[in-house]
mmCIF file of C-alpha atoms and ligand atoms in Angstrom:
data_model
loop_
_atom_site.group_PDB
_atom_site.id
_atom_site.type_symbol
_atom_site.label_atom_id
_atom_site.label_comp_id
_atom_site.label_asym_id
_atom_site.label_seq_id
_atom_site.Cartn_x
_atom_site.Cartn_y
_atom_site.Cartn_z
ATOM 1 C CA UNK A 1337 -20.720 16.895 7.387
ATOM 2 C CA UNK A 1338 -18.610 13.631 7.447
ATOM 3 C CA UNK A 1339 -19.236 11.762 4.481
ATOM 4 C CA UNK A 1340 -18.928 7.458 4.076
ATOM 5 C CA UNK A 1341 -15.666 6.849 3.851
ATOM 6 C CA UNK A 1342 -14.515 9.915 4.930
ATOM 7 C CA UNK A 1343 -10.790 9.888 6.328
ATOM 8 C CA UNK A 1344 -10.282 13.686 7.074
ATOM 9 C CA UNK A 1345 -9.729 15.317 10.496
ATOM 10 C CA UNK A 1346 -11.038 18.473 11.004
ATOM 11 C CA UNK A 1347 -8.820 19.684 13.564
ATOM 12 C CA UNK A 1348 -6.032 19.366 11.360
ATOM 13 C CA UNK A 1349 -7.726 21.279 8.586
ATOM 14 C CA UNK A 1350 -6.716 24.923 9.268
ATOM 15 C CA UNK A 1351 -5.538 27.121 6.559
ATOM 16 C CA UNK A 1352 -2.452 28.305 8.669
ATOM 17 C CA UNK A 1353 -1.403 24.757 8.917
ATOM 18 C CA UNK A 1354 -1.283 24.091 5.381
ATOM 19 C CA UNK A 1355 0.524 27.660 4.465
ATOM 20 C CA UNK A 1356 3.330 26.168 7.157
ATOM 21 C CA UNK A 1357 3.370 23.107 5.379
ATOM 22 C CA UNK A 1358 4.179 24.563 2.218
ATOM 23 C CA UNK A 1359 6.423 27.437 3.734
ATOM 24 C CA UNK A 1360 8.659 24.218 5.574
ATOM 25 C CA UNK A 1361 8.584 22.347 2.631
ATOM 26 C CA UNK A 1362 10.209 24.730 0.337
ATOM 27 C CA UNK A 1363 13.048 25.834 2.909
ATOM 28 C CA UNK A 1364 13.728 22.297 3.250
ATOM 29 C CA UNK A 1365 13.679 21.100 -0.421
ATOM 30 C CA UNK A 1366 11.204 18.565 0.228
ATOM 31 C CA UNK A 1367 9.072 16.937 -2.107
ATOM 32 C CA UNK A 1368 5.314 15.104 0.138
ATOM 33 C CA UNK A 1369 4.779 11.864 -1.300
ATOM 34 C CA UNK A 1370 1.349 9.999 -0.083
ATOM 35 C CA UNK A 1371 0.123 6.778 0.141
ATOM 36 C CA UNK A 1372 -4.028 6.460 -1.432
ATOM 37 C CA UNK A 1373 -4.955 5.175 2.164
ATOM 38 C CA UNK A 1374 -4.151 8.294 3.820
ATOM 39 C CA UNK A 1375 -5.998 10.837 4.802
ATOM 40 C CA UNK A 1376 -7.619 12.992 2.591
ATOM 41 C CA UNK A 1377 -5.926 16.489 3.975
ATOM 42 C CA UNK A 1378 -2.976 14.638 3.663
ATOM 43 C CA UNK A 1379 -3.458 13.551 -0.018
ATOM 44 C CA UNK A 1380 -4.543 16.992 -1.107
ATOM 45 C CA UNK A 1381 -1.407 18.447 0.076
ATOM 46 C CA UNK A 1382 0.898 16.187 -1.388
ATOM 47 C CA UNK A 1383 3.065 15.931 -4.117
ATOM 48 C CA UNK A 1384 2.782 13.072 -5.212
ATOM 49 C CA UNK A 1385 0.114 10.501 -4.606
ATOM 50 C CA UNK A 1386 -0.104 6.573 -5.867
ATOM 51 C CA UNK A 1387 0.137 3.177 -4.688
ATOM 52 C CA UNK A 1388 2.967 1.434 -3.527
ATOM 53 C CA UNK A 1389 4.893 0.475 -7.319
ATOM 54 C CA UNK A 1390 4.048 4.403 -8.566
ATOM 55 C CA UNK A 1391 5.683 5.934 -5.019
ATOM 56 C CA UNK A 1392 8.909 3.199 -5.588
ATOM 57 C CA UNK A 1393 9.036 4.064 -8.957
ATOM 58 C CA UNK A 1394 8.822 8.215 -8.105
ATOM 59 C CA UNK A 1395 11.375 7.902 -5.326
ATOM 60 C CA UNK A 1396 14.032 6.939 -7.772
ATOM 61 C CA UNK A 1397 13.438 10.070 -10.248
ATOM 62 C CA UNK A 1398 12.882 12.437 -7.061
ATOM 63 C CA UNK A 1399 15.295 15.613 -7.288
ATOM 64 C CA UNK A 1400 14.842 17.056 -3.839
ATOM 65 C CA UNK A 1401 16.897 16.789 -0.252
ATOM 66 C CA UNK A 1402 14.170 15.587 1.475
ATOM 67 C CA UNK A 1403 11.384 12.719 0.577
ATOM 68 C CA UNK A 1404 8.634 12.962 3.725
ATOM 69 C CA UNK A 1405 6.321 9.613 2.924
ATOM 70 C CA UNK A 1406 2.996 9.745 3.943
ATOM 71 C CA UNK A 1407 2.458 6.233 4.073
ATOM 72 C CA UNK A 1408 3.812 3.536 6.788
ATOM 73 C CA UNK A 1409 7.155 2.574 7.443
ATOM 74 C CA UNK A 1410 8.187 0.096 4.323
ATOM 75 C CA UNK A 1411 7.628 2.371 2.339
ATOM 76 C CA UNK A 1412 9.819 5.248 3.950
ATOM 77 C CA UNK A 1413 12.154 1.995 3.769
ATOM 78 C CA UNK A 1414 11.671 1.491 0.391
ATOM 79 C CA UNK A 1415 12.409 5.193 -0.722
ATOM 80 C CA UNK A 1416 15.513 5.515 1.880
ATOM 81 C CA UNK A 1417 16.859 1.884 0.002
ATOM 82 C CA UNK A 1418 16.380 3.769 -3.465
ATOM 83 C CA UNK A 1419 17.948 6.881 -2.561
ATOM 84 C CA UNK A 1420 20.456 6.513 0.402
ATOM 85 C CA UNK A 1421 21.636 9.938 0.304
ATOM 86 C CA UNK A 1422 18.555 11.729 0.481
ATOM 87 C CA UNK A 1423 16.506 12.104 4.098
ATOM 88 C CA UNK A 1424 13.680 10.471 4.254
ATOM 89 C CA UNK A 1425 10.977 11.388 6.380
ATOM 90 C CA UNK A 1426 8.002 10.107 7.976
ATOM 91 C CA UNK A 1427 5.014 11.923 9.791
ATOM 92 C CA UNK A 1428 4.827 9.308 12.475
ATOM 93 C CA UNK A 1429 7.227 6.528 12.905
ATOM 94 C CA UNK A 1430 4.599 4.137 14.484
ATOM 95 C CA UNK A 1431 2.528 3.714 11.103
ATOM 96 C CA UNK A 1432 3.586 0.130 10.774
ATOM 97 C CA UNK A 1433 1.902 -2.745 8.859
ATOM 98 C CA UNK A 1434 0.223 -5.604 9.981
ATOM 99 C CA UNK A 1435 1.378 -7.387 6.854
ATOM 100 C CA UNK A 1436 4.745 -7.135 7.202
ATOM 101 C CA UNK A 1437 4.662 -7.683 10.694
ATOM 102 C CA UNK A 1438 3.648 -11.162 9.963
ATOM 103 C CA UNK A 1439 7.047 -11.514 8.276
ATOM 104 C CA UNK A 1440 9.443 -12.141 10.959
ATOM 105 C CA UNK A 1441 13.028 -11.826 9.500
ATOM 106 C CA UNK A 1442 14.639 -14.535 10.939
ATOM 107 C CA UNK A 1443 11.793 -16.805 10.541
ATOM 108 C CA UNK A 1444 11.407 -16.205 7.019
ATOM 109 C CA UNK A 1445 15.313 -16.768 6.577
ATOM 110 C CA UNK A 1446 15.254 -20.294 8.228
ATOM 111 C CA UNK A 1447 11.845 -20.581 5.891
ATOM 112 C CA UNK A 1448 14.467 -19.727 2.699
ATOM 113 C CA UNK A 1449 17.106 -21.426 4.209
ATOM 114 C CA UNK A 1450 14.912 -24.808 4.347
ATOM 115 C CA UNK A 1451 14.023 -24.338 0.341
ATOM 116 C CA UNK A 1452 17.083 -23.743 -1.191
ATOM 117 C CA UNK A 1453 16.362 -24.323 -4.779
ATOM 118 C CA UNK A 1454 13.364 -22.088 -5.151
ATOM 119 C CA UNK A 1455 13.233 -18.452 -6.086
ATOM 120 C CA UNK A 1456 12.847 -15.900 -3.277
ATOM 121 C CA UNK A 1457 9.814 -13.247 -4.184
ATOM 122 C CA UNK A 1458 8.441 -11.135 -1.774
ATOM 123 C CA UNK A 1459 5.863 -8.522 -1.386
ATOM 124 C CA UNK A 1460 6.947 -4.810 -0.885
ATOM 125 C CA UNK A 1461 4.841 -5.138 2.375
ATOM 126 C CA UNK A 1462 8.075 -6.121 3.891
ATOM 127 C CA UNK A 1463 10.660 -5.104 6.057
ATOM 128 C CA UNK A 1464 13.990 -4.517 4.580
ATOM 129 C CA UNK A 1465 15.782 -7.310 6.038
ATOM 130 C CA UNK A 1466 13.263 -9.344 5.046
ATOM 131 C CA UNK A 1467 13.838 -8.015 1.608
ATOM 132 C CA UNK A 1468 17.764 -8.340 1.942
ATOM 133 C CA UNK A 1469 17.172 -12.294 1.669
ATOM 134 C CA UNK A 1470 14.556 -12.299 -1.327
ATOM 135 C CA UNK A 1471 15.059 -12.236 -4.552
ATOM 136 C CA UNK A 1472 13.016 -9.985 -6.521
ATOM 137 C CA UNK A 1473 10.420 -7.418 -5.284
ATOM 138 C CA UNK A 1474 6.518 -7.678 -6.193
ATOM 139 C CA UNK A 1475 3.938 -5.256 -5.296
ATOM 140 C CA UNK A 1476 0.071 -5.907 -5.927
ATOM 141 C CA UNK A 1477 0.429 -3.653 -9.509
ATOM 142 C CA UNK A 1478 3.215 -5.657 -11.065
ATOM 143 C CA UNK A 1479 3.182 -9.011 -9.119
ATOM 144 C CA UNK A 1480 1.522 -11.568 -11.871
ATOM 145 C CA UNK A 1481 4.163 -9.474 -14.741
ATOM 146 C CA UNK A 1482 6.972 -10.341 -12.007
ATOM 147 C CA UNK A 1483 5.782 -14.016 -11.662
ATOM 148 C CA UNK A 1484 5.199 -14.503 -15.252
ATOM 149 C CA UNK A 1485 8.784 -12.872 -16.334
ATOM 150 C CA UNK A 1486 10.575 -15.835 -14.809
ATOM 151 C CA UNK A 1487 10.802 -19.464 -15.878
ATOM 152 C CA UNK A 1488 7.509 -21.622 -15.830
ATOM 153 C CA UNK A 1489 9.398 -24.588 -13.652
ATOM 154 C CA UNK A 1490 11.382 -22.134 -11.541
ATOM 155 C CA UNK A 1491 10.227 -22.942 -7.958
ATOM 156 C CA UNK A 1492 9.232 -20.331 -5.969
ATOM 157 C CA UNK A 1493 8.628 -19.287 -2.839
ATOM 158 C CA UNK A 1494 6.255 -16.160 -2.325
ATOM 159 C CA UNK A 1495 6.003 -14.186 1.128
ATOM 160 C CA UNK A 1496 4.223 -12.649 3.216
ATOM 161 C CA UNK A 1497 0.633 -12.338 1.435
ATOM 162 C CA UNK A 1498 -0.995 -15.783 1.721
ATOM 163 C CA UNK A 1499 -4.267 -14.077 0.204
ATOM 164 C CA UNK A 1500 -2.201 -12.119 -2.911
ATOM 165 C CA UNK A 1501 0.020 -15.049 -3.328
ATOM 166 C CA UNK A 1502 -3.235 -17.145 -3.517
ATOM 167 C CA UNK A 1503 -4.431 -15.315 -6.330
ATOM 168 C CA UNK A 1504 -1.050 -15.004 -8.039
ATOM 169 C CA UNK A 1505 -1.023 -18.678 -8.290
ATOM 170 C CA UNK A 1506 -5.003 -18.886 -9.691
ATOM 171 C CA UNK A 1507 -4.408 -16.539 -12.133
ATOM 172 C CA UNK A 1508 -0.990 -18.079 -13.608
ATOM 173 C CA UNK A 1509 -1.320 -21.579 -12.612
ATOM 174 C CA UNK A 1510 2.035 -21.925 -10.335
ATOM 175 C CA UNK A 1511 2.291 -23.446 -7.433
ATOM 176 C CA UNK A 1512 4.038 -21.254 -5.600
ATOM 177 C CA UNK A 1513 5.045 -22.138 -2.164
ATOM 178 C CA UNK A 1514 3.174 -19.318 0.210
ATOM 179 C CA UNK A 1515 4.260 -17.777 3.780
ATOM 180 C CA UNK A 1516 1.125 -17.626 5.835
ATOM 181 C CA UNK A 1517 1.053 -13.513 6.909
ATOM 182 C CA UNK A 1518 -2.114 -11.316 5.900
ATOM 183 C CA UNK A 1519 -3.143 -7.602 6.366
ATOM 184 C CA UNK A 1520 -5.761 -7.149 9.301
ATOM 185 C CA UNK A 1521 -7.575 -4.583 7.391
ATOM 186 C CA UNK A 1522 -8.310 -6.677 4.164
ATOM 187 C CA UNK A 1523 -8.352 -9.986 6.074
ATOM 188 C CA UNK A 1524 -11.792 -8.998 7.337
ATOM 189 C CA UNK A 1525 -14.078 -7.726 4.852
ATOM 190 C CA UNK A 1526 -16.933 -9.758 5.228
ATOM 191 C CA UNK A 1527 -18.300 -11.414 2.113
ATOM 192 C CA UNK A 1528 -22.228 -12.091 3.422
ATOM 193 C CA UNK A 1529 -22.411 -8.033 4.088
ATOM 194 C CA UNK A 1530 -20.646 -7.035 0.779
ATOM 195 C CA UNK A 1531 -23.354 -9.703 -0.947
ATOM 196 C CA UNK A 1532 -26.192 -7.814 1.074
ATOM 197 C CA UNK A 1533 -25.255 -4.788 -0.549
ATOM 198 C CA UNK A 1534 -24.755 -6.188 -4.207
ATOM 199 C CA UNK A 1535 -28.552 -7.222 -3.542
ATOM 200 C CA UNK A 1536 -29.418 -3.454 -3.022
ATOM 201 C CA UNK A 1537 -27.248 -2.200 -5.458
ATOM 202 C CA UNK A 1538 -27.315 -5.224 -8.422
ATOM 203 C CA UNK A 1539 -25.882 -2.810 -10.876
ATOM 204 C CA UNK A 1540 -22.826 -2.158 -8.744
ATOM 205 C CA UNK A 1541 -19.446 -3.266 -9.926
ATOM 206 C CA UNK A 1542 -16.937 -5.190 -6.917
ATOM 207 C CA UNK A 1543 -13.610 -3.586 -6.603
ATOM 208 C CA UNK A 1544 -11.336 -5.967 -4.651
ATOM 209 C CA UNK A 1545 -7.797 -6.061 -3.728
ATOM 210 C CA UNK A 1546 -6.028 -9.000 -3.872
ATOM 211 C CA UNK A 1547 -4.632 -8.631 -0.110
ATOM 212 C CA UNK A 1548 -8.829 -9.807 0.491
ATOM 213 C CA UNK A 1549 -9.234 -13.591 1.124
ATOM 214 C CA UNK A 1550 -10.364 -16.100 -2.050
ATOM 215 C CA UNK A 1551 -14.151 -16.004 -1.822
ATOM 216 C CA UNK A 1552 -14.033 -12.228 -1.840
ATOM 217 C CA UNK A 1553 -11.315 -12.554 -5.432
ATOM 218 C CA UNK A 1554 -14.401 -15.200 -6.970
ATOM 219 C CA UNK A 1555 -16.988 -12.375 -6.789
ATOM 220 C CA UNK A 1556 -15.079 -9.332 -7.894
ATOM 221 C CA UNK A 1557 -15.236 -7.614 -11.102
ATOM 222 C CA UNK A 1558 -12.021 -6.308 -10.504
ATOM 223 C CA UNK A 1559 -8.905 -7.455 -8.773
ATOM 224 C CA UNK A 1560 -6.419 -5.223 -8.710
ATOM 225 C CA UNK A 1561 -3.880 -2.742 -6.810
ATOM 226 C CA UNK A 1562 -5.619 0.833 -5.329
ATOM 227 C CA UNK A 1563 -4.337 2.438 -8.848
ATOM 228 C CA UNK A 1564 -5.685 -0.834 -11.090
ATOM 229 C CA UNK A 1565 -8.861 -0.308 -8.600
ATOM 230 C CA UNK A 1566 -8.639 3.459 -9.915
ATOM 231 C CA UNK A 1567 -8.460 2.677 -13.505
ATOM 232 C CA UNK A 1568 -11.352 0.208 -13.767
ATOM 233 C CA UNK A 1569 -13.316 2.869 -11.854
ATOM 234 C CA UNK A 1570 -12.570 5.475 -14.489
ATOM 235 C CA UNK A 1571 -12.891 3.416 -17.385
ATOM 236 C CA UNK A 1572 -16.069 0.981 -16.455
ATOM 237 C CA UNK A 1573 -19.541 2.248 -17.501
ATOM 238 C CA UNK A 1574 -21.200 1.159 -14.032
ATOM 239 C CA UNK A 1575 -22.054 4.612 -12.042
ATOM 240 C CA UNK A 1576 -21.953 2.713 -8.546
ATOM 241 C CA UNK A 1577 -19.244 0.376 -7.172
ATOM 242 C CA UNK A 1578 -18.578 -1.471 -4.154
ATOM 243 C CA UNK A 1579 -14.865 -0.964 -2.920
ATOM 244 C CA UNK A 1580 -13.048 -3.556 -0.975
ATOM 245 C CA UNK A 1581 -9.773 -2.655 -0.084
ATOM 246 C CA UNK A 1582 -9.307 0.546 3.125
ATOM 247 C CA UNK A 1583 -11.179 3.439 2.384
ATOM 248 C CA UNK A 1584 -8.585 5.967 2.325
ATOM 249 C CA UNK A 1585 -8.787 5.363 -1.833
ATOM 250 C CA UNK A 1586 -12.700 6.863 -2.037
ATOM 251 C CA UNK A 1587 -11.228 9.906 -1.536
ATOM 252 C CA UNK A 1588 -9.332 9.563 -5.320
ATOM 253 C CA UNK A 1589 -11.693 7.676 -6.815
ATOM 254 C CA UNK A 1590 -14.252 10.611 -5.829
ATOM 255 C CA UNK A 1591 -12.127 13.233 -6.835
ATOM 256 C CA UNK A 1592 -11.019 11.359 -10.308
ATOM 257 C CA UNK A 1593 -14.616 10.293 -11.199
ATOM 258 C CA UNK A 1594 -17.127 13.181 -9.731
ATOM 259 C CA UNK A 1595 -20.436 11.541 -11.144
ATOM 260 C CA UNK A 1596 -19.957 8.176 -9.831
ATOM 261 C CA UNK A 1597 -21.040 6.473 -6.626
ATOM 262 C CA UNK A 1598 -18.213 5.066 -4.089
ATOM 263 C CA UNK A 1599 -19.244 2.774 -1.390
ATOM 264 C CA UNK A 1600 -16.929 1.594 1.336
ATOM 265 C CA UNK A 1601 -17.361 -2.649 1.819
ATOM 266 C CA UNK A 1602 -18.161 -3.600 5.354
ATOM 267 C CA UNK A 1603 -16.226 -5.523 7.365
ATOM 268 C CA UNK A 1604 -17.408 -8.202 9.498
ATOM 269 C CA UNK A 1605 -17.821 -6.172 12.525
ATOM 270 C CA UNK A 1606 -20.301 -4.369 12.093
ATOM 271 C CA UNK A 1607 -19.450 -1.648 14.741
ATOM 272 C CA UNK A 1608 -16.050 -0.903 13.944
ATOM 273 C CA UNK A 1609 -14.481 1.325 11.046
ATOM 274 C CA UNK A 1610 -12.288 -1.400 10.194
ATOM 275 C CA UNK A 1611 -12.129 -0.592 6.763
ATOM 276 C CA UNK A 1612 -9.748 1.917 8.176
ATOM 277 C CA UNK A 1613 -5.943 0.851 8.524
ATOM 278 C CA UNK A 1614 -4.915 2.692 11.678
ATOM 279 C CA UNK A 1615 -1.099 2.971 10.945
ATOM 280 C CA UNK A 1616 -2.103 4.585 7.843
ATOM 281 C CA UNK A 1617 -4.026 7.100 9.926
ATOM 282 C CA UNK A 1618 -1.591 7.613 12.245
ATOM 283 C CA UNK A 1619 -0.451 10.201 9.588
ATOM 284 C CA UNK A 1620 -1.563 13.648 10.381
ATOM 285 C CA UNK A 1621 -0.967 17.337 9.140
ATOM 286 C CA UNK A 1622 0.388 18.546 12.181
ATOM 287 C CA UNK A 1623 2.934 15.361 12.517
ATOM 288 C CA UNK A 1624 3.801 16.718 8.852
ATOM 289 C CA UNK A 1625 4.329 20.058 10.272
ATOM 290 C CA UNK A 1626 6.085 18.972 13.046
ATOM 291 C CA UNK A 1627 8.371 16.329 11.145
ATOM 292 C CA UNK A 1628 9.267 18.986 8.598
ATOM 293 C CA UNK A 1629 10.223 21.534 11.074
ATOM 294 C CA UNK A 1630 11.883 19.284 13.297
ATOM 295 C CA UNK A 1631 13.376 16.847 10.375
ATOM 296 C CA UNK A 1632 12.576 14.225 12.379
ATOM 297 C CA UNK A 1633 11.411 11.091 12.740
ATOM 298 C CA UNK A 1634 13.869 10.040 9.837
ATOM 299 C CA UNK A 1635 13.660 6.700 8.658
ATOM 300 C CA UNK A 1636 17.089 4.845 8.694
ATOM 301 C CA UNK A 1637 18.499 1.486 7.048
ATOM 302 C CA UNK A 1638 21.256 -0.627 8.194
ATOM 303 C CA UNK A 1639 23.679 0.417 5.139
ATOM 304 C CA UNK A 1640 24.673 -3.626 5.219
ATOM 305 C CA UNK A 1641 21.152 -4.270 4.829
ATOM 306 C CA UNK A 1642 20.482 -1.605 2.344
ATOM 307 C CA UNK A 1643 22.999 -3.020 -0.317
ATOM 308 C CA UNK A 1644 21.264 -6.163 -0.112
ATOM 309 C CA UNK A 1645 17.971 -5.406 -0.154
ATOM 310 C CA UNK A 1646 18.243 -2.712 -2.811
ATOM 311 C CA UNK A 1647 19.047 -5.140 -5.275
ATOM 312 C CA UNK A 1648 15.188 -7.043 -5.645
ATOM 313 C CA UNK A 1649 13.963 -3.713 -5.562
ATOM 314 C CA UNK A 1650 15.938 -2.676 -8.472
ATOM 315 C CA UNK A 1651 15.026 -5.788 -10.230
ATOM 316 C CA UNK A 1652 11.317 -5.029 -9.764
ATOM 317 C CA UNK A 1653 11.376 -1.520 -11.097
ATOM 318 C CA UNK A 1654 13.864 -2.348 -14.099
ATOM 319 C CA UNK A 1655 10.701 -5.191 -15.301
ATOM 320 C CA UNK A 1656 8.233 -2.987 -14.960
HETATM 321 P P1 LIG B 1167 -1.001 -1.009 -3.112
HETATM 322 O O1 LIG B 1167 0.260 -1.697 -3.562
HETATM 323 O O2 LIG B 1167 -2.169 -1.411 -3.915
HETATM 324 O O3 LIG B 1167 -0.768 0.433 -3.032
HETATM 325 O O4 LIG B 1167 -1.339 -1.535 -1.654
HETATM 326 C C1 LIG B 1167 -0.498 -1.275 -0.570
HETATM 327 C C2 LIG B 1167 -1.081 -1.746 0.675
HETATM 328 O O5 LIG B 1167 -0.588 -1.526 1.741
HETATM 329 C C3 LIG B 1167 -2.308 -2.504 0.576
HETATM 330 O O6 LIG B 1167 -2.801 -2.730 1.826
HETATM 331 FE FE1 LIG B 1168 -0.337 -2.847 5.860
HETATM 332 FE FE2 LIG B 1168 -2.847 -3.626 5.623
HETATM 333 FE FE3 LIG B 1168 -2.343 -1.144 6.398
HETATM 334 FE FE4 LIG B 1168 -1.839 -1.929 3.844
HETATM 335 S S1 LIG B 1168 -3.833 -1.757 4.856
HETATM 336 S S2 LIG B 1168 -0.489 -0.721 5.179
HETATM 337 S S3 LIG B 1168 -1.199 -4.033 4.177
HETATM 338 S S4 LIG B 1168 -1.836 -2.994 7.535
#
């Protein structure tokens, strides 16, 4: 039976599958690196699993030929940037972000362009050409550490993340100048159903990532990346907890903390499963099958646009 939260396909589950999986993987030299919002098959199988600093951070130390990243495509971007000569691999090359979609490239140039004394930071949630005008790198574990490493009266401008750049600036006290993008998936948790269920569950504690809009930050107990989300799970004394961020992470919290009680947050529509993010999904174990047989689709950088956009990325992992 399907539990809440539960991101697994049974179709994809058979046992032949998975032998193939591992078969392809070892001819290849590949090493299955996976994103905490993807499926569950998909996380059991890989690798590696962690957010999007941990996966950066592994891709650099990674001794293999191939990298397949079960995640969506910035972060196949982000490995291929780290280790050019290595093929990088993704499962399906439509798992895009909404987040990084709101970041056109050549709108947030001219948006640089018009601010030329302030410092360029920019989410990893980016494309890399976005990345190949910004100055350092932030992801959602290492952001406020990035923000507080430079000068207190550097200017700054901070893209795409209106809602993480929001907090960034509460919790530090900058005024940092903000791009307006947002995810679609954490955009629209709504905060009257996540109260409802505080009232049936008072002792729960509120897990919230910081890609969730203001009101949602003011009531958490925790605001924090999928693996800061993760730690406070494993470390708080509450047995129940109310998780707003896309489901894909009750799977790990479940599996890291077996006696506690995981409950997806609602989004505002009732009917849908929006606390799903759909390119995340798009991920399956038979596209892993098929992209390791077929070493393809392979995810590609301009090499013009690698050598500039490797550079914030660098300066991200070396500070943290
Ligand atoms: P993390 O950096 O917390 O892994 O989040 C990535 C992401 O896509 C959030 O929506
Ligand atoms: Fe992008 Fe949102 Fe999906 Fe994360 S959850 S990958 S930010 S669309």
């Amino acid at each position: 039976m399907k539990k809440e939260g539960d991101n697994s396909s049974a179709e994809n589950r058979s046992e032949g599958l998975v032998e193939e999986i591992l078969r392809l993987k070892k001819e290849r030299n590949a090493v299955i690196m996976a994103h905490y919002y993807q499926r569950d098959e998909i996380q059991e199988i890989a690798d590696f699993i962690g957010d999007s600093l941990a996966l950066a951070r592994q891709a650099q130390k990674i001794d293999a030929d191939v990298i397949v990243m079960c995640g969506v495509h910035f972060m196949g971007e982000t490995a291929k940037i780290l280790c050019p000569d290595k093929t990088v691999l993704i499962p399906d090359p439509e798992a895009g972000c909404s987040l990084a979609d709101s970041c056109d490239p050549v709108e947030f140039e001219k948006f640089v362009k018009a601010h030329p004394d302030h410092t360029v930071v920019s989410y990893v949630n980016t494309s890399a050409a976005v990345k190949a005008v910004t100055d350092i790198v932030v992801t959602s574990g290492n952001a406020r550490k990035v923000i507080d490493s430079l000068p207190a009266d550097e200017k700054i401008i901070f893209g795409p993340d209106k809602n993480l750049g929001g907090y960034i600036n509460s919790v530090t006290g900058r005024e940092m100048l903000l791009w307006n993008g947002a995810c679609h998936v954490h955009d629209r948790f709504s905060i009257e159903r996540i109260q409802e269920m505080k009232k049936e569950h008072p002792g729960a504690k509120i897990l919230v990532h910081p890609e969730c809009r203001r009101p949602l930050q003011l009531i958490a107990d925790k605001v924090g990346s999928t693996a800061a989300l993760l730690e406070f799970a494993a470390n708080d004394d509450a047995q129940d907890f109310i998780v707003v961020t896309e489901s894909g992470i009750l799977f790990e919290m479940r599996r890291k903390c077996p006696g506690k009680n995981f409950m997806a947050a609602p989004a505002e529509d009732a009917e849908c499963q929006c606390n799903n993010c759909e390119y995340m999904k798009l991920n399956t174990l038979v596209k892993l099958r098929d992209c390791l047989r077929d070493m393809k689709p392979e995810i590609t950088v301009d090499p013009e646009i690698a050598e500039r956009a490797v550079r914030p990325i660098e300066r991200m992992l070396a500070l943290s």
